[in-house]
Short mmCIF file of C-alpha atoms and ligand atoms in Angstrom, two decimals:
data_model
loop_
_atom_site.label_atom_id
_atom_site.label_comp_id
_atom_site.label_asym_id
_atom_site.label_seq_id
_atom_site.Cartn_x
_atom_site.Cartn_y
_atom_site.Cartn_z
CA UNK X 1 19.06 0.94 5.54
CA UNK X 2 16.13 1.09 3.37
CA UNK X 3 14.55 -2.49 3.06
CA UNK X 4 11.95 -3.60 0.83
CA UNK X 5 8.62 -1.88 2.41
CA UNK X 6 10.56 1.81 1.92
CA UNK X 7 11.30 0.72 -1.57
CA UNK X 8 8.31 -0.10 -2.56
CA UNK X 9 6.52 2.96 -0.33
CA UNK X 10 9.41 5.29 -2.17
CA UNK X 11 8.22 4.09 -6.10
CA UNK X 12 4.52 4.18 -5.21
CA UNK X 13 4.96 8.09 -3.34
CA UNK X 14 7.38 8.70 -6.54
CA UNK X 15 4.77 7.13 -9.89
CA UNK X 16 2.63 10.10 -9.49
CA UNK X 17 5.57 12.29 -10.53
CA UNK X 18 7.31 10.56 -12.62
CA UNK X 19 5.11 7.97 -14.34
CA UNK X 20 4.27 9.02 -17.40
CA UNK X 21 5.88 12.47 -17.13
CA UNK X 22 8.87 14.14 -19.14
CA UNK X 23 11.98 15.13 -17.12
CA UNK X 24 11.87 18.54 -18.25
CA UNK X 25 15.36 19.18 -15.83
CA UNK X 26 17.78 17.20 -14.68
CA UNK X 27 21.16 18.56 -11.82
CA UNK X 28 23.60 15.13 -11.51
CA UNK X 29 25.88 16.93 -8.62
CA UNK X 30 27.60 13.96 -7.86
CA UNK X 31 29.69 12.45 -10.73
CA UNK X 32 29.58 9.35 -8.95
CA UNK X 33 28.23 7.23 -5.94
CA UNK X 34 28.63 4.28 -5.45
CA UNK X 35 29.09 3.92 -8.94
CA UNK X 36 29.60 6.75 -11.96
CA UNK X 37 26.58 8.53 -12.16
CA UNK X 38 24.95 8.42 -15.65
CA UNK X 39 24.98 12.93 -17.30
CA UNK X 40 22.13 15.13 -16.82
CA UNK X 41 21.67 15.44 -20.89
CA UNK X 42 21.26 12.11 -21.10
CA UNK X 43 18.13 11.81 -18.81
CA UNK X 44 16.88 15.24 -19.76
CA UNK X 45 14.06 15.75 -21.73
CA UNK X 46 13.17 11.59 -21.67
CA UNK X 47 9.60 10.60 -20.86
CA UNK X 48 9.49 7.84 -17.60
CA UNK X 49 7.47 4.95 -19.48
CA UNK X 50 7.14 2.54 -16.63
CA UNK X 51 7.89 2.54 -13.30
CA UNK X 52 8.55 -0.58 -11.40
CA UNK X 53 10.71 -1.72 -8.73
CA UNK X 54 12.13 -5.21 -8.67
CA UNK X 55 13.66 -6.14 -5.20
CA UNK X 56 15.58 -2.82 -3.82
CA UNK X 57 16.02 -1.37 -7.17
CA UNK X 58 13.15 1.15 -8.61
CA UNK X 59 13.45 1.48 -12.38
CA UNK X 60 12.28 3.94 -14.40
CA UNK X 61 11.80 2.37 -18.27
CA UNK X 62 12.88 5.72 -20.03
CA UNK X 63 11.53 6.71 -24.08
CA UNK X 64 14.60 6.23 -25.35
CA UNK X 65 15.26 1.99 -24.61
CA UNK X 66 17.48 2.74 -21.27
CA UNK X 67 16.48 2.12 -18.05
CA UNK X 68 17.21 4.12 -15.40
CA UNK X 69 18.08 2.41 -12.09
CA UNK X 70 17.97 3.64 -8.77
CA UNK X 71 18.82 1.89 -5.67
CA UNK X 72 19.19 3.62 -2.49
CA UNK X 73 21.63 2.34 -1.06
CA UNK X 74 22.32 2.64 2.95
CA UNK X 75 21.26 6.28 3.66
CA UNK X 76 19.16 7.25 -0.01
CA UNK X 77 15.69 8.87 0.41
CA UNK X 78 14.20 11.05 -2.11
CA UNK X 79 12.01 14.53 -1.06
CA UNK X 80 8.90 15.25 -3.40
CA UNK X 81 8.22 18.79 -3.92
CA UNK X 82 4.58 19.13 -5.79
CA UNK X 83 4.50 21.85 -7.85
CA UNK X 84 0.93 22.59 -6.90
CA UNK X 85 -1.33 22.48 -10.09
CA UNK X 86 0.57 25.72 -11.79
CA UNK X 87 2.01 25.20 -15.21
CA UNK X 88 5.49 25.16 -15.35
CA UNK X 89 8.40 25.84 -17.79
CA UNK X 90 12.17 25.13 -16.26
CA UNK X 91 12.95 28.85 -16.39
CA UNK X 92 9.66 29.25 -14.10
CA UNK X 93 10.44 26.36 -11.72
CA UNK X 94 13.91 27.74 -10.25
CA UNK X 95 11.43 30.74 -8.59
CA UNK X 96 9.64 27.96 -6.80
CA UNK X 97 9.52 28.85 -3.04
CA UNK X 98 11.38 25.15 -2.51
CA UNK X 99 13.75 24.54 0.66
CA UNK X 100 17.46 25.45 -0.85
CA UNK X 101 18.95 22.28 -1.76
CA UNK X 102 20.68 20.40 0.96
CA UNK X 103 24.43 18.58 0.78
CA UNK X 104 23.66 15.74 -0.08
CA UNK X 105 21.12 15.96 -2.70
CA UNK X 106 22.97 14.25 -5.38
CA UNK X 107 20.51 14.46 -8.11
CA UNK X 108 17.33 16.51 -8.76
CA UNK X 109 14.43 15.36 -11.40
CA UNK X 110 12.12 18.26 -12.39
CA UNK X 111 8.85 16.79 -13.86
CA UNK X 112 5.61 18.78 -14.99
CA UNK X 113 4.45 17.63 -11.60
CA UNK X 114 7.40 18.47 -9.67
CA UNK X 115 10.94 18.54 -8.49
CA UNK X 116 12.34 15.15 -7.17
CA UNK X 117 15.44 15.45 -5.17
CA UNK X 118 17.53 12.14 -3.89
CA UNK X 119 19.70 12.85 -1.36
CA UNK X 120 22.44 10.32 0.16
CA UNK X 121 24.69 11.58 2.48
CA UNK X 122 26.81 8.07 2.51
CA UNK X 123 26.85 7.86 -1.07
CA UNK X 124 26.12 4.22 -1.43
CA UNK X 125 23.25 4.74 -3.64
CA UNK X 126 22.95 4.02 -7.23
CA UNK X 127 22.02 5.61 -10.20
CA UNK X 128 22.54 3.70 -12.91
CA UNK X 129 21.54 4.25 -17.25
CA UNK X 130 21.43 0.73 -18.21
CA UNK X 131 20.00 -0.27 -22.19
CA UNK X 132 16.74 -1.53 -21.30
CA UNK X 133 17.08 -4.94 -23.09
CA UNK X 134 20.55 -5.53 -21.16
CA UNK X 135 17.77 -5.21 -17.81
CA UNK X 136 17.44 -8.72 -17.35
CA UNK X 137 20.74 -9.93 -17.96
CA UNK X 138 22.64 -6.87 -15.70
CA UNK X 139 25.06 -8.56 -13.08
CA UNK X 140 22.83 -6.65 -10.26
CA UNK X 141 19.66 -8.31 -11.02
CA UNK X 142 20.30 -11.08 -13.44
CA UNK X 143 20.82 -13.38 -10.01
CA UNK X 144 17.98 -12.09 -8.04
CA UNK X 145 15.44 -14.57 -6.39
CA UNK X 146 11.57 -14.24 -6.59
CA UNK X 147 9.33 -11.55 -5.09
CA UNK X 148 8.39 -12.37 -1.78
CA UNK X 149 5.20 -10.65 -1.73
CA UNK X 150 4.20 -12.40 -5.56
CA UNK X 151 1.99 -14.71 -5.84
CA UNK X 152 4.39 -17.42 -7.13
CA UNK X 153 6.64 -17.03 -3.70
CA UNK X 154 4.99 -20.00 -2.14
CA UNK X 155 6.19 -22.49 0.24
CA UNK X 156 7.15 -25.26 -2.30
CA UNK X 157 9.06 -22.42 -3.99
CA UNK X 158 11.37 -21.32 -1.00
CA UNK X 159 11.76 -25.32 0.01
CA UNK X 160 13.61 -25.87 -3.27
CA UNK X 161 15.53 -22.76 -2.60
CA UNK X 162 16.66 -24.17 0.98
CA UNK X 163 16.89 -27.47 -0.01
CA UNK X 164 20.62 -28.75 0.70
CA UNK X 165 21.52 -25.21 2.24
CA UNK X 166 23.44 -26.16 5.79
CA UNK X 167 24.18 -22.40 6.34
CA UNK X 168 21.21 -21.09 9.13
CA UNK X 169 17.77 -19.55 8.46
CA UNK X 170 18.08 -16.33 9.28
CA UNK X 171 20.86 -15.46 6.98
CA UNK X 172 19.76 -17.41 3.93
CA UNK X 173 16.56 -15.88 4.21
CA UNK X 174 18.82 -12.38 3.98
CA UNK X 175 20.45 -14.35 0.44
CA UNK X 176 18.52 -12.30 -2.66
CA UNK X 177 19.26 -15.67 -4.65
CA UNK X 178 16.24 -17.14 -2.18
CA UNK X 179 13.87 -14.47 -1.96
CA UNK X 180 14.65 -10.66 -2.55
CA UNK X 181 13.97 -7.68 -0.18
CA UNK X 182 14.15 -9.71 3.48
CA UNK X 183 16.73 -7.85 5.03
CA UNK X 184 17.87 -7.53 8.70
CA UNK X 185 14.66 -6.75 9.99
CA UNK X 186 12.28 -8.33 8.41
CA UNK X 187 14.43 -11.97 8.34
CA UNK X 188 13.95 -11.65 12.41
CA UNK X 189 10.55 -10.46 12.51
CA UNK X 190 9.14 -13.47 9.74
CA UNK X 191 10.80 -15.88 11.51
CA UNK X 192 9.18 -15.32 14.93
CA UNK X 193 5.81 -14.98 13.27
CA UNK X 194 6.84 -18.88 12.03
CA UNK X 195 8.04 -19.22 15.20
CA UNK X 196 11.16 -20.62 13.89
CA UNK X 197 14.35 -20.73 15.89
CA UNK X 198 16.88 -18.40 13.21
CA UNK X 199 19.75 -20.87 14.07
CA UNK X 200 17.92 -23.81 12.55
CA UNK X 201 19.80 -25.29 9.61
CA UNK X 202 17.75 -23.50 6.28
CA UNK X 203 17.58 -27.17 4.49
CA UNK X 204 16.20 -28.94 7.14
CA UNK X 205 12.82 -26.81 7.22
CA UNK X 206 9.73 -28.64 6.17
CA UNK X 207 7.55 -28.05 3.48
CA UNK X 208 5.02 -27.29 5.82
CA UNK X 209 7.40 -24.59 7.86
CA UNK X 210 8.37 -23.47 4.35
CA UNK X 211 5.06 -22.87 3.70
CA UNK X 212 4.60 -21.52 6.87
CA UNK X 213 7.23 -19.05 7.03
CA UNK X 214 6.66 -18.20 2.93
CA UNK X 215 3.13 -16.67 4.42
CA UNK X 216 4.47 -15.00 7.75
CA UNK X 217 7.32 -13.13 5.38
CA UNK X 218 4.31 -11.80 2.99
CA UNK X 219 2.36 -10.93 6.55
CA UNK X 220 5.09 -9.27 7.72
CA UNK X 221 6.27 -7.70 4.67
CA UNK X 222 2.57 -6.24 4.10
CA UNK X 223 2.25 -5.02 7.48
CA UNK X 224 5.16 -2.93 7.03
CA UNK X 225 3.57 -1.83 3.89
CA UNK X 226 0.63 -0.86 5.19
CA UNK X 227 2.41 1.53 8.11
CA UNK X 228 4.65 2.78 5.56
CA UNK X 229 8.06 1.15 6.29
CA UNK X 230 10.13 1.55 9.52
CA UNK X 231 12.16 4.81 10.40
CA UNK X 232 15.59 3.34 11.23
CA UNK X 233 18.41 5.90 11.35
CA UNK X 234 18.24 7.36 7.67
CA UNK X 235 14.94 6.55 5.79
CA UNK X 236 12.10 9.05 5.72
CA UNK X 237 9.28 8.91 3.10
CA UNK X 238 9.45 11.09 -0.04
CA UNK X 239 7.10 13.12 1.17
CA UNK X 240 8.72 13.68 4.84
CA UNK X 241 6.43 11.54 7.09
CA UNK X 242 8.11 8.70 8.99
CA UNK X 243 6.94 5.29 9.12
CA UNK X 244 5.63 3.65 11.57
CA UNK X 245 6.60 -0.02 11.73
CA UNK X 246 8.83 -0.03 14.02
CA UNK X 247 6.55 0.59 17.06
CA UNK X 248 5.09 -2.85 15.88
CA UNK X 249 8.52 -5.46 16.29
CA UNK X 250 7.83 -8.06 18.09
CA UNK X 251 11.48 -9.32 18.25
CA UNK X 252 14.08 -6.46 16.39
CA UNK X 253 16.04 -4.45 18.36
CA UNK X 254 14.16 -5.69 21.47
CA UNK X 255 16.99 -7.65 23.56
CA UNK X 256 15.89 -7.86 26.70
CA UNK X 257 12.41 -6.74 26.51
CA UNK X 258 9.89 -9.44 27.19
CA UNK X 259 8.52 -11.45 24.34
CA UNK X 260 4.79 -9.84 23.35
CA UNK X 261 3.31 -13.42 23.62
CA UNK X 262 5.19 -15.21 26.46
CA UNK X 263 7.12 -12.16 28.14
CA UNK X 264 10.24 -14.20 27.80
CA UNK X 265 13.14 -11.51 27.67
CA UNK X 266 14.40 -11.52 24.25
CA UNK X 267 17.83 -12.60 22.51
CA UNK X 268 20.00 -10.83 20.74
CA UNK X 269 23.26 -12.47 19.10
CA UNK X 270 25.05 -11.93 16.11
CA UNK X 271 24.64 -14.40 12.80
CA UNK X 272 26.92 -13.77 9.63
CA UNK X 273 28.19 -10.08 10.77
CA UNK X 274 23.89 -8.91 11.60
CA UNK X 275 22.19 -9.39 14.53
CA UNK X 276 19.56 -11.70 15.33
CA UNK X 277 16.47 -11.22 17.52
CA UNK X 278 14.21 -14.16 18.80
CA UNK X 279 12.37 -15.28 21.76
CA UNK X 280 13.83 -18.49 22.83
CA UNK X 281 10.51 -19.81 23.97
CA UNK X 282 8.13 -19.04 20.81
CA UNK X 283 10.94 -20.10 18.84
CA UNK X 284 12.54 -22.79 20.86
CA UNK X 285 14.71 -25.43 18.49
CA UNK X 286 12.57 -28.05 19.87
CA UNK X 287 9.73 -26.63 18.93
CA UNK X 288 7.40 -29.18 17.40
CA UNK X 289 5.46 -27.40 14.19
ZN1 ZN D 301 7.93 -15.62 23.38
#
């Protein structure tokens, strides 16, 4: 499933097309995905204002006061196909030498810059035409917690998130009402960097482990930024590259392995339907911090 770093890697590989740029064609081939899919004559010919992405969702801030939201769901990925500096009218596009559309490419955005095709083969993506003043108060982001890798996510921040939470780290830190964007992975992979045992009890963390793990989720977060995102089972980039981050866990999908600092074998168990990875030694519950 696409986490935070392949969000933020998708809107960043997508702005060049889209930012600024008119959506000269639009194909909706799926009336619906997870939810009803907004009609092609509604997002043709509208100019992308802004694009932005605010915890898994990209939104493009459309000419016309709607938004249009995009979230990719478990399996979404979008391919980029540059239309190589030639000018283009719609009529000339369709003799583009592009790969024949696949299955499951549900929707495809034609800019002056080229074609954008999003593809979901499970279909729980979103795309969404939301009023842009209703943004804010939507039921999918009006709940949403701060931006882990803003500057405002500090330690004191995520302390009064945790305070009087029983429930364990690892999944609160996986609750979007704390901090947005830390899913499976990266919940395991910050909290050995804190080296924080994921069973502890989220409310009983210190301000000083808060503060702690606040930094070790940017880290970690950033890290997978800067190797463009993992490659688990259905993300690729927009442009077709895979990530790499997954060569650098130090705990995920590593039960059994030895730990990379103490070559403890790792543990694997399962927390609130997910599993957890930790190292029972760098993260022992005893640990003194
Ligand atoms: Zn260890």
């Amino acid at each position: 499933m696409p986490e935070l770093p392949e969000v933020e890697t998708t809107c960043r590989a997508l702005a060049p097309y889209l930012q600024g740029q008119t959506l000269q064609h639009v194909a909706i081939r799926a009336p619906k995905l997870r939810q009803p899919t907004p009609a092609a004559h509604l997002l043709e010919g509208r100019q992308v204002l802004t694009l932005t992405r605010r915890a898994k969702y990209i939104l493009a801030g459309l000419d016309d006061a709607h938004t249009l939201l995009i979230h990719l769901g478990m399996s979404g990925r979008f391919s980029v196909f540059p239309h190589q500096g030639h000018a283009h009218t719609p009529t000339q596009l369709t003799k583009y030498p592009h790969p024949p559309l696949a299955k499951h490419d549900h929707a495809i955005f034609t800019t002056p810059k080229g074609e954008l095709r999003f593809n979901d083969p499970r279909r729980f993506g979103l795309l969404l035409r939301i009023p842009s003043p209703e943004l804010p108060n939507h039921p999918l982001l009006v709940n949403l917690g701060p931006e882990p890798l803003e500057e405002t996510f500090t330690g004191a921040v995520l302390h009064a998130a945790l305070r009087g939470r029983s429930a364990p780290i690892k999944p609160t830190l996986m609750d979007n009402r704390v901090v947005v964007g830390v899913g499976n992975i990266y919940a395991s992979e910050s909290l050995f960097a804190a080296k924080l045992h994921p069973s502890l009890p989220a409310g009983k963390l210190t301000k000083t482990q808060c503060t702690t793990l606040a930094q070790c989720i940017k880290d970690v977060l950033n890290k997978a930024l800067h190797t463009g995102g993992s490659t688990l089972r259905d993300f690729r980039h927009p442009t077709g590259e895979a990530g790499h981050f997954q060569d650098e866990f130090n705990v995920y999908d590593r039960a059994g392995e030895p730990c990379h600092i103490c070559g403890t074998k790792i543990l694997q168990a399962t927390q609130a339907q997910r599993s957890t990875f930790w190292c029972s030694v760098c993260q022992s519950k005893r640990r003194k911090t």
